[in-house]
Structure formats: structure tokens, C-alpha cells
PDB file of C-alpha atoms in Angstrom:
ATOM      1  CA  UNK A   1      30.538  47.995  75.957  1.00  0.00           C
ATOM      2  CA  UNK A   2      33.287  47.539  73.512  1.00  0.00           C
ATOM      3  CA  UNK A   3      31.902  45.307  70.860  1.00  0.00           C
ATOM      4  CA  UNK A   4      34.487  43.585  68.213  1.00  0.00           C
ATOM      5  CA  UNK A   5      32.547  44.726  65.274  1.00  0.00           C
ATOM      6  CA  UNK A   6      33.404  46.789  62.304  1.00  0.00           C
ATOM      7  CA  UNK A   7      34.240  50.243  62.800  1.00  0.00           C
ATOM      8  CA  UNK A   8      31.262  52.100  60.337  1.00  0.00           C
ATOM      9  CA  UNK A   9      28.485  49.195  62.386  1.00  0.00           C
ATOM     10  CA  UNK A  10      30.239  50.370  65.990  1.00  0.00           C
ATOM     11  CA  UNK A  11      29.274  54.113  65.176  1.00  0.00           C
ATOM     12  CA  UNK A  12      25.631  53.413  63.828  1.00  0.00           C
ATOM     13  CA  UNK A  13      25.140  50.923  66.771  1.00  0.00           C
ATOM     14  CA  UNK A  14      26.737  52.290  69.901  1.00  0.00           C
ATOM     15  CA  UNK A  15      23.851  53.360  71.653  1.00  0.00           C
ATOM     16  CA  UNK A  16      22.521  49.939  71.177  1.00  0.00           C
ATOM     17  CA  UNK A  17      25.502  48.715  72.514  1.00  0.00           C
ATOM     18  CA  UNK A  18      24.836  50.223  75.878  1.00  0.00           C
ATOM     19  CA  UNK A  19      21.256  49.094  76.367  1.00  0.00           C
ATOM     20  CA  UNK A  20      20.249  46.937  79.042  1.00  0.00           C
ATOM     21  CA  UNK A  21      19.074  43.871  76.770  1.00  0.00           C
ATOM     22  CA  UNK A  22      22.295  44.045  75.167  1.00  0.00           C
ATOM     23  CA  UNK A  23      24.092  43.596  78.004  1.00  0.00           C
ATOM     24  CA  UNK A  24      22.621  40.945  79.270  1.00  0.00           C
ATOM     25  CA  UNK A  25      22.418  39.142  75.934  1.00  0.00           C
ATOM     26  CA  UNK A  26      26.829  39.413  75.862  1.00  0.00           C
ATOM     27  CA  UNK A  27      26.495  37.842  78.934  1.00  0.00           C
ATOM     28  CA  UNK A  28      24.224  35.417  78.403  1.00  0.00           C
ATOM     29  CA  UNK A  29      26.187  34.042  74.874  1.00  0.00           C
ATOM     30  CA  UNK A  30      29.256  34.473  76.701  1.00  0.00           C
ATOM     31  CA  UNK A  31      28.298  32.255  79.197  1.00  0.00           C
ATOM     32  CA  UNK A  32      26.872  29.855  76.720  1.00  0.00           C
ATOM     33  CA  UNK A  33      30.100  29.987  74.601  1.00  0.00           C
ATOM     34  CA  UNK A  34      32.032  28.603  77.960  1.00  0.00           C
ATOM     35  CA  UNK A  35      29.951  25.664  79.210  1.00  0.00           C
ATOM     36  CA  UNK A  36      28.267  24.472  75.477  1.00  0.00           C
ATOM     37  CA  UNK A  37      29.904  24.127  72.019  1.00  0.00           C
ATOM     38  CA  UNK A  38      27.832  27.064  70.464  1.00  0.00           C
ATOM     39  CA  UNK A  39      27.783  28.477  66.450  1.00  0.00           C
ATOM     40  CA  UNK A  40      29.494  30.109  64.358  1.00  0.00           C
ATOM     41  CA  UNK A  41      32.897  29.931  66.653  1.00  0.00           C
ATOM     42  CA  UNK A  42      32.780  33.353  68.591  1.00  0.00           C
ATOM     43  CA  UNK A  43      35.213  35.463  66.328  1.00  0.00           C
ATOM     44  CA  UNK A  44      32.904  35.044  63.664  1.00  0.00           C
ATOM     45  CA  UNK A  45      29.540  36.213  65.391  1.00  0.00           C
ATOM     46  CA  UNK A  46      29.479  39.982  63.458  1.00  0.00           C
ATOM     47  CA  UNK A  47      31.070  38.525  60.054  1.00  0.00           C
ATOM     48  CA  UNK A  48      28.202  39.389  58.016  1.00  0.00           C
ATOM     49  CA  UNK A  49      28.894  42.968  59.558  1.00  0.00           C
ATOM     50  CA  UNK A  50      32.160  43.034  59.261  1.00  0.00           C
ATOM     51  CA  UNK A  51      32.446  41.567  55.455  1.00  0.00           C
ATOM     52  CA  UNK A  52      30.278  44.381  54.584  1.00  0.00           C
ATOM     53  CA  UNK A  53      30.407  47.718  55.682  1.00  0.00           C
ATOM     54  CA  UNK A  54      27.582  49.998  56.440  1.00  0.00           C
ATOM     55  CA  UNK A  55      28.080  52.511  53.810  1.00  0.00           C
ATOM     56  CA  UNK A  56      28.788  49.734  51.250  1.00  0.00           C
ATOM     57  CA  UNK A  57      25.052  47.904  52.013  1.00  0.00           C
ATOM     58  CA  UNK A  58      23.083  47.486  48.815  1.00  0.00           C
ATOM     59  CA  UNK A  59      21.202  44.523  49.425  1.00  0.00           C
ATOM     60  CA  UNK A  60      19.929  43.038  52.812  1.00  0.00           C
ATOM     61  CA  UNK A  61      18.754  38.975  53.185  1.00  0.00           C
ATOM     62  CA  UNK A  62      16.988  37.793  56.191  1.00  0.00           C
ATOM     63  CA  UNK A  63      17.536  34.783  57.456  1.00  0.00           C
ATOM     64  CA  UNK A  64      16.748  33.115  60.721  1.00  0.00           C
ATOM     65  CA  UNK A  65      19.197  30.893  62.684  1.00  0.00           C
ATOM     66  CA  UNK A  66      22.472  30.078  61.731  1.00  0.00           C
ATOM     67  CA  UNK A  67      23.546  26.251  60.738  1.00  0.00           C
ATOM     68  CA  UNK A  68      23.401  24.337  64.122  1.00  0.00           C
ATOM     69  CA  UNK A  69      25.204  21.528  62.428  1.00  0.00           C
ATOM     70  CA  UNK A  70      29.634  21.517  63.042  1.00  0.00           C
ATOM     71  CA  UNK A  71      31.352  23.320  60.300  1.00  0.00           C
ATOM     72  CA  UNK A  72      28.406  24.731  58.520  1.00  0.00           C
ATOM     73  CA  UNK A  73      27.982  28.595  60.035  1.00  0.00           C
ATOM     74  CA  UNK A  74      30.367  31.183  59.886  1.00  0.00           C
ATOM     75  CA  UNK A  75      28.467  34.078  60.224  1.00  0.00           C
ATOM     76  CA  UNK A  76      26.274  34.777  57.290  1.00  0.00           C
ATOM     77  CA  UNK A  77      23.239  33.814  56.624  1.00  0.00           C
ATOM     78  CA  UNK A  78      22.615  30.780  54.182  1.00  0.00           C
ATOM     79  CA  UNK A  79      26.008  30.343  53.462  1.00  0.00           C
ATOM     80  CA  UNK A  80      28.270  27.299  54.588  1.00  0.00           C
ATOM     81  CA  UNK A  81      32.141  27.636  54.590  1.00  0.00           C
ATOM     82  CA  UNK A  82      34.411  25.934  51.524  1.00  0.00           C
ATOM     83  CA  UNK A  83      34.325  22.767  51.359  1.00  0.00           C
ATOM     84  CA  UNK A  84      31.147  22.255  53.434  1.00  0.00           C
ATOM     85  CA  UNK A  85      27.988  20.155  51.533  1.00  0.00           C
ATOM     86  CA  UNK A  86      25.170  22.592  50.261  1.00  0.00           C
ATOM     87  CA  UNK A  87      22.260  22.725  52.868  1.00  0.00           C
ATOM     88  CA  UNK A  88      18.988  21.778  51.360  1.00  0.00           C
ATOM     89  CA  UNK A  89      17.667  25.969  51.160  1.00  0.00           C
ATOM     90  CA  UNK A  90      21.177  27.484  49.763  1.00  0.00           C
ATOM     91  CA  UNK A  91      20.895  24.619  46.942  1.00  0.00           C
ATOM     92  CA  UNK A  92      17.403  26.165  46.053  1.00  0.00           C
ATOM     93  CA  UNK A  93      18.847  29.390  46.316  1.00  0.00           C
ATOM     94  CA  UNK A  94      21.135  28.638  43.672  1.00  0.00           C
ATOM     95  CA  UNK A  95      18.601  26.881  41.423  1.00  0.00           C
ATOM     96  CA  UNK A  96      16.708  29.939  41.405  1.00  0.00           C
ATOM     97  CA  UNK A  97      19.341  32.044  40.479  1.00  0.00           C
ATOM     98  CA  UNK A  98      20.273  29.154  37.877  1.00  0.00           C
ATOM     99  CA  UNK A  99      16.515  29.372  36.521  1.00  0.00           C
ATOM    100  CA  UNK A 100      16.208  33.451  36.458  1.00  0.00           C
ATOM    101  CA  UNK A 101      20.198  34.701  35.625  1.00  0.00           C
ATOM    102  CA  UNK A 102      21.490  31.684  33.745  1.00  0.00           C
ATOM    103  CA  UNK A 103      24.183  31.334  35.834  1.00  0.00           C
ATOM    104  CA  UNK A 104      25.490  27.511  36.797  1.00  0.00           C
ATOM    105  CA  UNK A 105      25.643  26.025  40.507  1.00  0.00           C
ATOM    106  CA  UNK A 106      28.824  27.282  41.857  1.00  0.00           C
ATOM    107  CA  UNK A 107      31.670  25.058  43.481  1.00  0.00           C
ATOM    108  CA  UNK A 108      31.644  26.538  46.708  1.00  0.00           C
ATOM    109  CA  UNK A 109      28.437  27.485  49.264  1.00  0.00           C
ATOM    110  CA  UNK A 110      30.883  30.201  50.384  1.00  0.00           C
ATOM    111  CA  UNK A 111      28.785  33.542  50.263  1.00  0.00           C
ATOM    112  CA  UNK A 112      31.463  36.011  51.397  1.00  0.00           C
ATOM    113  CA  UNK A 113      31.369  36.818  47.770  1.00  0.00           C
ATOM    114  CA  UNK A 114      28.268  38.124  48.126  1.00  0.00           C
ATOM    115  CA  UNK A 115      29.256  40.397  51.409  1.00  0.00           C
ATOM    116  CA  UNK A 116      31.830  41.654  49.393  1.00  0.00           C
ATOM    117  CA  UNK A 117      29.729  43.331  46.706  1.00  0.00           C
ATOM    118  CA  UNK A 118      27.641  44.663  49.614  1.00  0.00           C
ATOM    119  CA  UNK A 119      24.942  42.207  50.409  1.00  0.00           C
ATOM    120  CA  UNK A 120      24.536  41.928  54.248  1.00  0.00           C
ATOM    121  CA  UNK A 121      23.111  38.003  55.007  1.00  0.00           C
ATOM    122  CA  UNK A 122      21.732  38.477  58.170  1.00  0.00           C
ATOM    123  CA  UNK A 123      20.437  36.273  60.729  1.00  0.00           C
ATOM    124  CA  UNK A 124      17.783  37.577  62.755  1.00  0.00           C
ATOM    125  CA  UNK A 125      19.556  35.400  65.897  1.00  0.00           C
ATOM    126  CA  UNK A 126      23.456  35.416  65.604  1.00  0.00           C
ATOM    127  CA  UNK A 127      23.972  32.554  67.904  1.00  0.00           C
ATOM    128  CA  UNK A 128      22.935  28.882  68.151  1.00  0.00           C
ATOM    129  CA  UNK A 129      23.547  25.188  70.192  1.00  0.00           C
ATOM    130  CA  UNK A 130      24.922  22.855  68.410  1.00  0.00           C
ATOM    131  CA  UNK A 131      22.057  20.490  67.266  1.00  0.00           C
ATOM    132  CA  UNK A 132      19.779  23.036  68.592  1.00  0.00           C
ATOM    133  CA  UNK A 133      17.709  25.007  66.138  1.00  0.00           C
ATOM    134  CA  UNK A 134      16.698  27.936  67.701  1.00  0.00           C
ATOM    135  CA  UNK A 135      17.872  27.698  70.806  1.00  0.00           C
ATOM    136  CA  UNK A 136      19.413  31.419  71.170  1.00  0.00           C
ATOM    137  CA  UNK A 137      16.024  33.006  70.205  1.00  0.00           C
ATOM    138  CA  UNK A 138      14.007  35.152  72.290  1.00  0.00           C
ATOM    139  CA  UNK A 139      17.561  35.988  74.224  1.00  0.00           C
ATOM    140  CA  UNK A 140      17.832  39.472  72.336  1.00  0.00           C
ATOM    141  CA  UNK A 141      19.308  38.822  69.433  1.00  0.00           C
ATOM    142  CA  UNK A 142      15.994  39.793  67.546  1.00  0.00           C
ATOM    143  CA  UNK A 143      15.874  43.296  69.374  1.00  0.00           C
ATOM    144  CA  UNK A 144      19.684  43.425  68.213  1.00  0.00           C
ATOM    145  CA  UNK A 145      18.897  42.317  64.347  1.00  0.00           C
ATOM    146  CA  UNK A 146      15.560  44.535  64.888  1.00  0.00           C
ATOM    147  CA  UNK A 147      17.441  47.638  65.599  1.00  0.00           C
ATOM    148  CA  UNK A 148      20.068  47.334  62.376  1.00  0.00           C
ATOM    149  CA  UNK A 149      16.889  47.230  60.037  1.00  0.00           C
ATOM    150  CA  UNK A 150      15.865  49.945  61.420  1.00  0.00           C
ATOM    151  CA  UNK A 151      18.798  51.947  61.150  1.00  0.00           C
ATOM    152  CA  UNK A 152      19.325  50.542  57.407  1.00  0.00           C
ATOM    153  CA  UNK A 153      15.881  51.847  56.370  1.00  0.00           C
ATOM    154  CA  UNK A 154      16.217  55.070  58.042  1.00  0.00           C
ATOM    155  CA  UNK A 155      19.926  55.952  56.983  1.00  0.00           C
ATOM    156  CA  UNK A 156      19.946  54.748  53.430  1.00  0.00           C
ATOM    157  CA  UNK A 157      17.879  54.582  50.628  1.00  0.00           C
ATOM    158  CA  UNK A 158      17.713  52.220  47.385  1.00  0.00           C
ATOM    159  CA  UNK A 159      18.200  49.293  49.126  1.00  0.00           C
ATOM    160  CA  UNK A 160      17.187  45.764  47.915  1.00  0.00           C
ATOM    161  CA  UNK A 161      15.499  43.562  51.241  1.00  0.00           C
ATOM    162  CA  UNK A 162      15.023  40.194  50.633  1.00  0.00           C
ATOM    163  CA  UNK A 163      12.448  38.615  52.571  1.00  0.00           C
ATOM    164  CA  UNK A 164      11.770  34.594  52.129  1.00  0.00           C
ATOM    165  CA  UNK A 165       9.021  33.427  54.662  1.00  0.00           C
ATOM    166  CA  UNK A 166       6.759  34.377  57.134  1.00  0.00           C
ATOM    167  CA  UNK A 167       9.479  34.934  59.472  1.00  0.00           C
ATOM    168  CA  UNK A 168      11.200  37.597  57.368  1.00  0.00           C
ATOM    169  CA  UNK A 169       8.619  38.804  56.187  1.00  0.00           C
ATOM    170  CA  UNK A 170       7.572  39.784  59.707  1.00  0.00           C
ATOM    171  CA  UNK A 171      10.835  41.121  60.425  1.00  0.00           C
ATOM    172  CA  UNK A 172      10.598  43.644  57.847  1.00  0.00           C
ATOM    173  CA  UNK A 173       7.410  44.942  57.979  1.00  0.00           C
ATOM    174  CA  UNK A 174       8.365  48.390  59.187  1.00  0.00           C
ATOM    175  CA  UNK A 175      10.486  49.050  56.240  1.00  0.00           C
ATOM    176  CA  UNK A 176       9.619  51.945  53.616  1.00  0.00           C
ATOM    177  CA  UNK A 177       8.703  50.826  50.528  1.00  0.00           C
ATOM    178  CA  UNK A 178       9.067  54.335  48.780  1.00  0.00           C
ATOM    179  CA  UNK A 179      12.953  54.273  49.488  1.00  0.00           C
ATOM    180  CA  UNK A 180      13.885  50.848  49.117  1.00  0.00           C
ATOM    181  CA  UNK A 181      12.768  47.455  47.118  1.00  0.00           C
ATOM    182  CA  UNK A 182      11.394  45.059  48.988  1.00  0.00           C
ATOM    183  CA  UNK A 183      11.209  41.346  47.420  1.00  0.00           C
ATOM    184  CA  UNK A 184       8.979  38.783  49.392  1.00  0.00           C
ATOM    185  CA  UNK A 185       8.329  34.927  48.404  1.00  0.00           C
ATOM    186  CA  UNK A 186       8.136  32.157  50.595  1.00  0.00           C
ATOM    187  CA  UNK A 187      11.306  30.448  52.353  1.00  0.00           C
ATOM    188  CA  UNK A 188      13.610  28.383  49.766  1.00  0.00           C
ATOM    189  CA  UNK A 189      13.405  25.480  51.995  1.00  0.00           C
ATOM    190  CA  UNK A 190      12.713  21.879  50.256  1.00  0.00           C
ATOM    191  CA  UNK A 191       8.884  22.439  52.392  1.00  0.00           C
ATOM    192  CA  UNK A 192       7.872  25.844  50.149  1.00  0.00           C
ATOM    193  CA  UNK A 193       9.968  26.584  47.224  1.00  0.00           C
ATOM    194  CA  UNK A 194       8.246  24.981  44.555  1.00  0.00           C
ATOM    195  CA  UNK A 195       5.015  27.149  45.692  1.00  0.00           C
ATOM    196  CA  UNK A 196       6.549  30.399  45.115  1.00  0.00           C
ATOM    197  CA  UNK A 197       9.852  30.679  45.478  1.00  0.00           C
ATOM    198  CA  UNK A 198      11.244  28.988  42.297  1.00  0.00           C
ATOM    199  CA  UNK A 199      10.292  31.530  39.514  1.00  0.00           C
ATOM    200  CA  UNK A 200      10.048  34.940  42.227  1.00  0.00           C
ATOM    201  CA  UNK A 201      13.027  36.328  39.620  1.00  0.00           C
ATOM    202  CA  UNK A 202      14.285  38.101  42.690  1.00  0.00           C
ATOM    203  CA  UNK A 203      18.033  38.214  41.883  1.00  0.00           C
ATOM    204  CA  UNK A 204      17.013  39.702  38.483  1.00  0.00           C
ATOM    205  CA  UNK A 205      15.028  41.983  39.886  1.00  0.00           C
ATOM    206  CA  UNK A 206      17.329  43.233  42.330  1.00  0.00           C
ATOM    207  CA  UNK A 207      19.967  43.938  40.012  1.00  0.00           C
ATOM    208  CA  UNK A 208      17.296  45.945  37.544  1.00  0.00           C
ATOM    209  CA  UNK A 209      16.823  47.882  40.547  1.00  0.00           C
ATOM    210  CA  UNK A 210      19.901  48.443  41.581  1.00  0.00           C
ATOM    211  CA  UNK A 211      20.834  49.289  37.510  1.00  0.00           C
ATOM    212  CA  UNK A 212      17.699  51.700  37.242  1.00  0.00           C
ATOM    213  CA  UNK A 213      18.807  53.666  40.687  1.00  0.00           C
ATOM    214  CA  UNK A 214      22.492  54.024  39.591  1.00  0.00           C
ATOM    215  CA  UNK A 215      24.084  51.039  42.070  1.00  0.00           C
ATOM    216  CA  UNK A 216      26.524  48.773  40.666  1.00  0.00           C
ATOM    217  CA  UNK A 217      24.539  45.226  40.391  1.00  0.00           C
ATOM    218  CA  UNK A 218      25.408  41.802  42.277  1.00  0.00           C
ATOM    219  CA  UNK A 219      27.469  39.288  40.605  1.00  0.00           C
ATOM    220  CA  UNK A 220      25.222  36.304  41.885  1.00  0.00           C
ATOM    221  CA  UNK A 221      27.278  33.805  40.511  1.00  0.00           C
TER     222      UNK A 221
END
């Protein structure tokens, strides 16, 4: 199946490509994509892949769905296009990083910055309704999402995993803690930040990390 995905992520993932569930998951959000107004628009389904290149991965975030609401998803996890009002978890996100780094709220909710420094903001589902949370789940997306963890953790080492909430956290289970850092609070939604996720100094920690193990740090700002 020829996939419209970066060129280093269409070599690691080609076998997955070819696998039954996969299959039938393209047709499925294709299908979807022609009778339903579905997000992010369909060019911009692999954007977190293709902002950030395999061999350039240093950090990995895990989110869940993407925005169901119009203009808000374009691919990336937590992050809204310009222009486009802060949702309620990406404003915590930045108070955090305000509260551990120092660094003020930024204009823009734009996180391609991010990709391009090598952070990979990754929804665990890649598709979504409109006004639907979660209604592209259990199609095979996970398997999909599943499948790059794996290959991260196998393939590379030093990496930083982010994991905020049960969900995540459940995701990355599998991953080895003697070759990479893995950072867990709970989600930085308005419901559970102030019991653990304000204060986790993750961003801080990832870059002393990355510092100690010879990898450029992120600019979070």
C-alpha cells in the first residue's frame, strides 16, 4: 500500500503497511473522509511523522484523539494551528513549562516548533468526527500508533517518552526503561493537573537528560 508518509517512517513501517488491519483501517477512514467532515483534513493525517523524521526523534508525547472541534487539529498532538484559541490541556501544558523553565506563554498553540527539534506528538488515534471524541478508536489506529512505539524503543535509544494519564501510560508500558527516559504524571487536563501534573518538572527533566546523554535539548518555548 503506498502510504503518503515520510520517506525514513515508510521504510521502518512498510511491513505494517501491508497488514490486514491496516488495510482495512485506509479503507475504513477513507470512506469516512467521503460521506462525514472528519479531522485533521486528510493531507495532514501523518504530519507529526512527517515534521519529524525518524532518525531525528528525541522526544515522544502521547496523546489520545485529535481536536474534534473545526480548525483546531492538524496533525500533532496537543497542538492547535496559528491563530486558533488554546484548548484547556495545551494551556496547562504551557503553565507547566512556565512554572519549571521560566519561560512565558507563547503567542501561538502552534507546536510544529516542537516537531522540528525532534519531538514526535503523537496521537494514539490519527483520525476523528467532527464533534465526536473518539469516534475513530478501536478502528486500528491504536495497533498502527502501537507498532511505531515499538519500533522507536527497539531502534533507538535515549529517548525522552512522555506519558500524561492512564491512557498513555498504558500505551507505553512495554517500553525499556534502561534505554530511554520515561516521564509519567497524570493528564494536563483542567480534571487532573493540579494533582500531579503542575510541578512533574518534566520539560526540565527531559532536557537534563537529553544534556547528560549528549542530545541537543528542546527549546520549549
Amino acid at each position: 500500500m503506498d502510504v503518503k508518509i515520510e520517506t525514513s517512517w515508510k521504510s521502518k513501517l512498510k511491513e505494517e503497511f501491508e497488514k490486514e488491519y491496516f488495510i482495512k483501517l485506509s479503507e475504513f477512514v477513507k470512506d469516512e473522509y467521503k460521506a462525514k467532515t472528519i479531522y485533521p483534513p486528510g493531507s495532514l493525517i501523518f504530519n507529526a511523522f512527517n515534521l519529524c523524521p525518524f532518525q531525528n526523534v528525541k522526544v515522544v508525547i502521547i496523546g489520545q484523539d485529535p481536536y474534534h472541534g473545526p480548525g483546531q487539529a492538524h496533525g500533532l498532538c496537543f497542538s492547535v494551528r496559528e491563530g486558533v484559541d488554546f484548548p484547556p490541556s495545551l494551556i496547562n501544558i504551557f503553565k507547566e513549562i512556565e512554572l519549571d523553565l521560566e519561560l512565558s506563554r507563547p503567542e501561538s498553540g502552534n507546536l510544529e516548533r516542537w516537531a522540528a527539534q525532534g519531538v514526535l506528538l503523537l496521537n494514539a488515534t490519527l483520525t476523528v468526527q467532527a464533534r465526536q471524541a473518539g469516534s475513530h478508536q478501536k478502528k486500528g489506529w491504536e495497533q498502527f500508533t502501537d507498532s511505531v512505539i515499538s519500533t522507536l524503543n527497539k531502534e533507538k535509544q535515549n529517548i525522552v517518552f512522555f506519558l500524561w494519564g492512564a491512557y498513555a501510560q498504558k500505551k507505553g508500558e512495554s517500553i525499556d526503561r534502561s534505554k530511554h527516559l520515561v516521564l509519567e504524571s497524570v493528564h494536563p487536563s483542567p480534571l487532573s493537573a493540579s494533582r500531579g501534573f503542575f510541578g512533574n518538572k518534566h520539560f526540565s527533566r527531559c532536557n537534563d537528560y537529553l544534556r547528560e546523554n549528549g542530545i541537543e535539548p528542546i527549546n520549549w518555548k
